[in-house]
Amino acid sequence: MKRVLFVCIENSNRSQMAEAFARIHGGDAVEAVSAGSAPSGRINPKAVQFMAELGYDLNTHASKSLDQVDGEFDAVITMGCGDDCPWIPAQRREDWGLPDPKHLDDDGYRAVRDEISARVQALLASL
């Protein structure tokens, strides 16, 4: 089983959607985790809304701290948030440079969501 960690500062938007897409696209072959350096403690309602459009319930997720993450990962992905990610053992590291969708209009939010989905599929195919 491949382990993937998605990191963003608040762990409420991009990293949560990436974790969800890794679960959707990877199934039982992937353990997907997301966390943040300064977690907001809640999932952004817009992330919940726009993932629900695809049939995924982000209400089952929790915003968590990097301090709650342990072990080694096949990949650690940061979302382009300029986050100072502590050293986490990983075979591969990438920064995706995605815009924070929380202040975007609905179409902009969906565009970021769909870009995350495409990148997660490509990542999983390459692991």
XYZ file of N, CA and C in Angstrom:
381
model
N 0.838 -1.185 0.000
C 0.000 0.000 0.000
C 0.884 1.250 0.000
N 0.546 2.189 -0.863
C 1.284 3.450 -0.944
C 0.721 4.427 0.081
N 1.620 5.208 0.702
C 1.207 6.240 1.669
C 1.534 7.604 1.087
N 0.523 8.487 1.092
C 0.689 9.824 0.541
C 0.183 10.840 1.556
N 0.978 11.901 1.745
C 0.610 12.987 2.653
C 0.459 14.273 1.854
N -0.665 14.955 2.042
C -0.925 16.242 1.403
C -0.890 17.314 2.490
N -0.097 18.371 2.253
C 0.139 19.383 3.281
C -0.251 20.769 2.800
N -0.948 21.496 3.662
C -1.223 22.912 3.461
C -1.296 23.549 4.847
N -1.242 24.825 4.920
C -1.173 25.487 6.221
C -2.391 25.160 7.080
N -3.602 25.450 6.580
C -4.812 25.302 7.396
C -5.425 23.903 7.355
N -5.051 23.082 6.399
C -5.636 21.757 6.220
C -7.169 21.838 6.193
N -7.662 22.750 5.355
C -9.112 22.926 5.292
C -9.666 22.962 3.863
N -8.814 23.092 2.844
C -9.272 23.199 1.458
C -8.522 22.232 0.546
N -7.401 22.710 -0.011
C -6.664 21.957 -1.029
C -6.190 20.599 -0.536
N -5.551 20.567 0.609
C -5.012 19.290 1.095
C -6.131 18.309 1.425
N -7.267 18.816 1.899
C -8.400 17.935 2.193
C -8.987 17.347 0.910
N -9.114 18.195 -0.115
C -9.635 17.676 -1.388
C -8.659 16.673 -1.998
N -7.360 16.935 -1.884
C -6.362 16.000 -2.413
C -6.445 14.654 -1.699
N -6.588 14.690 -0.380
C -6.747 13.446 0.377
C -7.983 12.690 -0.120
N -9.079 13.415 -0.306
C -10.313 12.779 -0.782
C -10.118 12.148 -2.156
N -9.495 12.888 -3.067
C -9.286 12.340 -4.413
C -8.345 11.133 -4.387
N -7.365 11.137 -3.510
C -6.482 9.968 -3.408
C -7.270 8.754 -2.940
N -8.209 8.970 -2.046
C -9.063 7.863 -1.601
C -9.990 7.407 -2.726
N -10.555 8.376 -3.454
C -11.465 8.050 -4.557
C -10.724 7.300 -5.657
N -9.596 7.851 -6.102
C -8.878 7.292 -7.251
C -7.965 6.126 -6.879
N -7.513 6.071 -5.631
C -6.566 5.034 -5.234
C -7.178 3.838 -4.553
N -8.371 4.021 -4.013
C -9.043 2.917 -3.329
C -8.197 2.324 -2.214
N -8.218 0.997 -2.138
C -7.501 0.289 -1.078
C -5.993 0.241 -1.291
N -5.518 0.707 -2.443
C -4.085 0.660 -2.738
C -3.331 1.857 -2.149
N -4.076 2.812 -1.574
C -3.462 4.049 -1.090
C -3.959 4.383 0.310
N -3.017 4.774 1.161
C -3.374 5.396 2.434
C -3.110 6.886 2.268
N -4.175 7.666 2.221
C -4.060 9.108 2.026
C -4.285 9.831 3.342
N -3.410 10.815 3.598
C -3.478 11.605 4.823
C -3.275 13.059 4.428
N -3.927 13.965 5.146
C -3.639 15.383 4.964
C -3.459 16.017 6.328
N -2.682 17.111 6.349
C -2.416 17.803 7.603
C -1.927 19.206 7.295
N -1.876 20.036 8.337
C -1.424 21.409 8.165
C -0.502 21.851 9.281
N 0.294 22.877 8.993
C 1.211 23.407 10.006
C 0.479 24.287 11.013
N -0.635 24.877 10.605
C -1.475 25.684 11.493
C -2.928 25.375 11.148
N -3.399 24.159 11.485
C -4.726 23.735 11.056
C -5.830 24.643 11.598
N -6.826 24.872 10.760
C -7.941 25.739 11.147
C -8.894 25.049 12.113
N -8.842 23.727 12.137
C -9.737 22.980 13.009
C -11.071 22.644 12.360
N -11.257 23.104 11.112
C -12.506 22.781 10.414
C -12.249 22.704 8.916
N -13.113 21.976 8.244
C -13.044 21.891 6.790
C -13.848 23.066 6.239
N -13.300 23.754 5.253
C -13.985 24.892 4.662
C -15.319 24.429 4.072
N -16.419 25.124 4.397
C -17.732 24.717 3.870
C -17.790 24.684 2.342
N -17.013 25.530 1.667
C -16.998 25.488 0.205
C -16.350 24.188 -0.283
N -15.326 23.715 0.402
C -14.716 22.436 0.028
C -15.730 21.317 0.200
N -16.478 21.355 1.298
C -17.522 20.347 1.530
C -18.553 20.408 0.401
N -18.995 21.611 0.070
C -20.010 21.801 -0.971
C -19.543 21.285 -2.323
N -18.328 21.653 -2.720
C -17.887 21.300 -4.072
C -17.431 19.850 -4.180
N -17.041 19.225 -3.097
C -16.779 17.784 -3.150
C -18.093 17.007 -3.126
N -19.115 17.546 -2.452
C -20.427 16.897 -2.439
C -21.011 16.828 -3.852
N -20.682 17.815 -4.686
C -21.134 17.774 -6.079
C -20.649 16.509 -6.780
N -19.531 15.972 -6.320
C -18.953 14.763 -6.918
C -19.318 13.504 -6.137
N -20.172 13.660 -5.122
C -20.609 12.513 -4.344
C -19.700 12.134 -3.196
N -18.790 13.037 -2.805
C -17.870 12.738 -1.702
C -18.212 13.630 -0.518
N -18.293 13.046 0.673
C -18.637 13.784 1.891
C -17.382 14.139 2.681
N -16.947 15.394 2.550
C -15.772 15.858 3.306
C -16.076 16.057 4.780
N -17.347 15.982 5.164
C -17.678 16.096 6.588
C -17.098 14.946 7.392
N -16.676 13.878 6.710
C -16.068 12.743 7.407
C -14.599 13.007 7.729
N -14.034 14.097 7.218
C -12.629 14.453 7.444
C -12.498 15.373 8.652
N -11.284 15.497 9.163
C -10.980 16.435 10.248
C -9.719 17.206 9.882
N -9.698 18.482 10.230
C -8.509 19.311 10.023
C -7.520 18.957 11.121
N -6.319 18.523 10.713
C -5.368 18.054 11.726
C -3.986 18.652 11.519
N -3.200 18.554 12.560
C -1.858 19.119 12.587
C -0.831 18.124 12.064
N 0.247 18.665 11.502
C 1.374 17.820 11.100
C 1.941 17.054 12.292
N 1.749 17.587 13.489
C 2.214 16.896 14.698
C 1.494 15.566 14.899
N 0.347 15.406 14.265
C -0.431 14.180 14.404
C -0.064 13.130 13.363
N 0.886 13.455 12.498
C 1.282 12.569 11.402
C 2.593 11.878 11.764
N 2.643 10.580 11.518
C 3.905 9.877 11.777
C 4.150 8.830 10.707
N 5.355 8.320 10.716
C 5.727 7.288 9.767
C 6.320 7.860 8.497
N 6.651 6.953 7.583
C 7.233 7.331 6.294
C 6.159 7.324 5.218
N 6.401 8.121 4.189
C 5.447 8.243 3.091
C 6.146 7.990 1.767
N 5.369 7.491 0.812
C 5.887 7.350 -0.538
C 5.988 8.716 -1.202
N 5.066 9.628 -0.840
C 5.095 10.979 -1.387
C 4.531 11.966 -0.370
N 5.175 13.131 -0.288
C 4.655 14.266 0.476
C 4.445 15.389 -0.526
N 3.208 15.865 -0.594
C 2.824 16.884 -1.561
C 2.378 18.137 -0.814
N 3.042 19.262 -1.084
C 2.557 20.533 -0.561
C 1.752 21.212 -1.659
N 0.855 22.074 -1.254
C -0.135 22.623 -2.174
C 0.239 23.982 -2.767
N 1.445 24.478 -2.483
C 1.822 25.779 -3.018
C 1.496 26.905 -2.073
N 1.380 26.561 -0.810
C 0.974 27.557 0.176
C 2.170 28.205 0.861
N 3.378 27.919 0.397
C 4.561 28.504 1.020
C 4.777 27.988 2.424
N 4.243 26.817 2.684
C 4.302 26.259 4.027
C 5.700 25.776 4.367
N 6.099 25.998 5.587
C 7.345 25.449 6.104
C 7.041 24.065 6.657
N 7.179 23.095 5.816
C 6.862 21.728 6.198
C 8.035 21.130 6.970
N 7.782 20.604 8.166
C 8.871 19.949 8.883
C 9.335 18.727 8.105
N 10.502 18.247 8.438
C 11.013 17.090 7.731
C 10.164 15.883 8.058
N 9.598 15.299 7.015
C 8.799 14.084 7.132
C 9.405 13.086 6.161
N 9.750 11.899 6.642
C 10.377 10.924 5.766
C 9.502 10.592 4.550
N 10.067 10.782 3.360
C 9.330 10.507 2.126
C 10.300 10.182 1.009
N 9.877 9.291 0.117
C 10.688 8.943 -1.045
C 10.608 10.031 -2.103
N 9.531 10.795 -2.079
C 9.298 11.803 -3.113
C 8.610 13.017 -2.489
N 9.021 14.207 -2.953
C 8.419 15.460 -2.490
C 8.100 16.329 -3.688
N 6.913 16.937 -3.655
C 6.505 17.839 -4.730
C 5.743 19.005 -4.134
N 5.859 20.159 -4.784
C 5.002 21.296 -4.467
C 4.168 21.579 -5.703
N 2.858 21.581 -5.554
C 1.976 21.711 -6.698
C 1.650 23.152 -7.068
N 1.958 24.120 -6.236
C 1.770 25.522 -6.598
C 0.341 25.879 -6.980
N -0.621 25.359 -6.252
C -2.029 25.623 -6.546
C -2.525 26.864 -5.799
N -3.371 27.675 -6.429
C -3.923 28.834 -5.724
C -4.879 28.387 -4.620
N -4.945 29.175 -3.548
C -5.888 28.885 -2.472
C -7.285 29.262 -2.971
N -8.203 28.299 -3.023
C -9.513 28.583 -3.608
C -10.497 29.261 -2.667
N -10.154 29.444 -1.397
C -11.168 29.876 -0.435
C -11.810 31.224 -0.753
N -11.131 32.086 -1.489
C -11.722 33.381 -1.834
C -12.114 33.468 -3.308
N -12.057 32.344 -4.015
C -12.419 32.330 -5.431
C -13.937 32.181 -5.592
N -14.439 32.578 -6.749
C -15.856 32.350 -7.033
C -16.067 30.849 -7.288
N -17.311 30.463 -7.474
C -17.638 29.045 -7.597
C -16.901 28.371 -8.747
N -16.839 29.027 -9.903
C -16.147 28.423 -11.044
C -14.652 28.286 -10.774
N -14.066 29.278 -10.122
C -12.651 29.214 -9.769
C -12.375 28.092 -8.787
N -13.275 27.925 -7.819
C -13.117 26.855 -6.835
C -13.179 25.493 -7.523
N -14.162 25.336 -8.396
C -14.287 24.066 -9.125
C -13.048 23.792 -9.982
N -12.488 24.836 -10.568
C -11.294 24.660 -11.405
C -10.120 24.145 -10.567
N -9.930 24.691 -9.367
C -8.868 24.206 -8.475
C -9.163 22.773 -8.060
N -10.404 22.493 -7.707
C -10.793 21.127 -7.320
C -10.475 20.142 -8.435
N -10.842 20.488 -9.658
C -10.637 19.580 -10.782
C -9.150 19.415 -11.108
N -8.368 20.477 -10.926
C -6.910 20.385 -11.123
C -6.303 19.447 -10.086
N -6.777 19.537 -8.852
C -6.284 18.635 -7.803
C -6.602 17.190 -8.173
N -7.809 16.940 -8.642
C -8.187 15.581 -9.041
C -7.249 15.040 -10.109
N -6.987 15.836 -11.140
C -6.110 15.409 -12.228
C -4.699 15.148 -11.733
N -4.194 16.015 -10.862
C -2.828 15.824 -10.346
C -2.725 14.602 -9.448
N -3.760 14.360 -8.656
C -3.753 13.167 -7.798
C -3.755 11.908 -8.654
N -4.543 11.888 -9.717
C -4.559 10.715 -10.593
C -3.184 10.482 -11.206
N -2.543 11.543 -11.658
C -1.197 11.411 -12.250
C -0.185 10.940 -11.200
N -0.285 11.497 -10.001
C 0.617 11.085 -8.912
C 0.467 9.600 -8.619
N -0.759 9.153 -8.442
C -1.001 7.744 -8.106
C -0.518 6.821 -9.215
N -0.678 7.231 -10.453
C -0.220 6.413 -11.585
C 1.296 6.284 -11.613
N 1.986 7.283 -11.019
C 3.453 7.282 -11.072
C 4.106 6.646 -9.844
N 3.323 6.308 -8.853
C 3.894 5.697 -7.625
C 4.123 4.207 -7.785
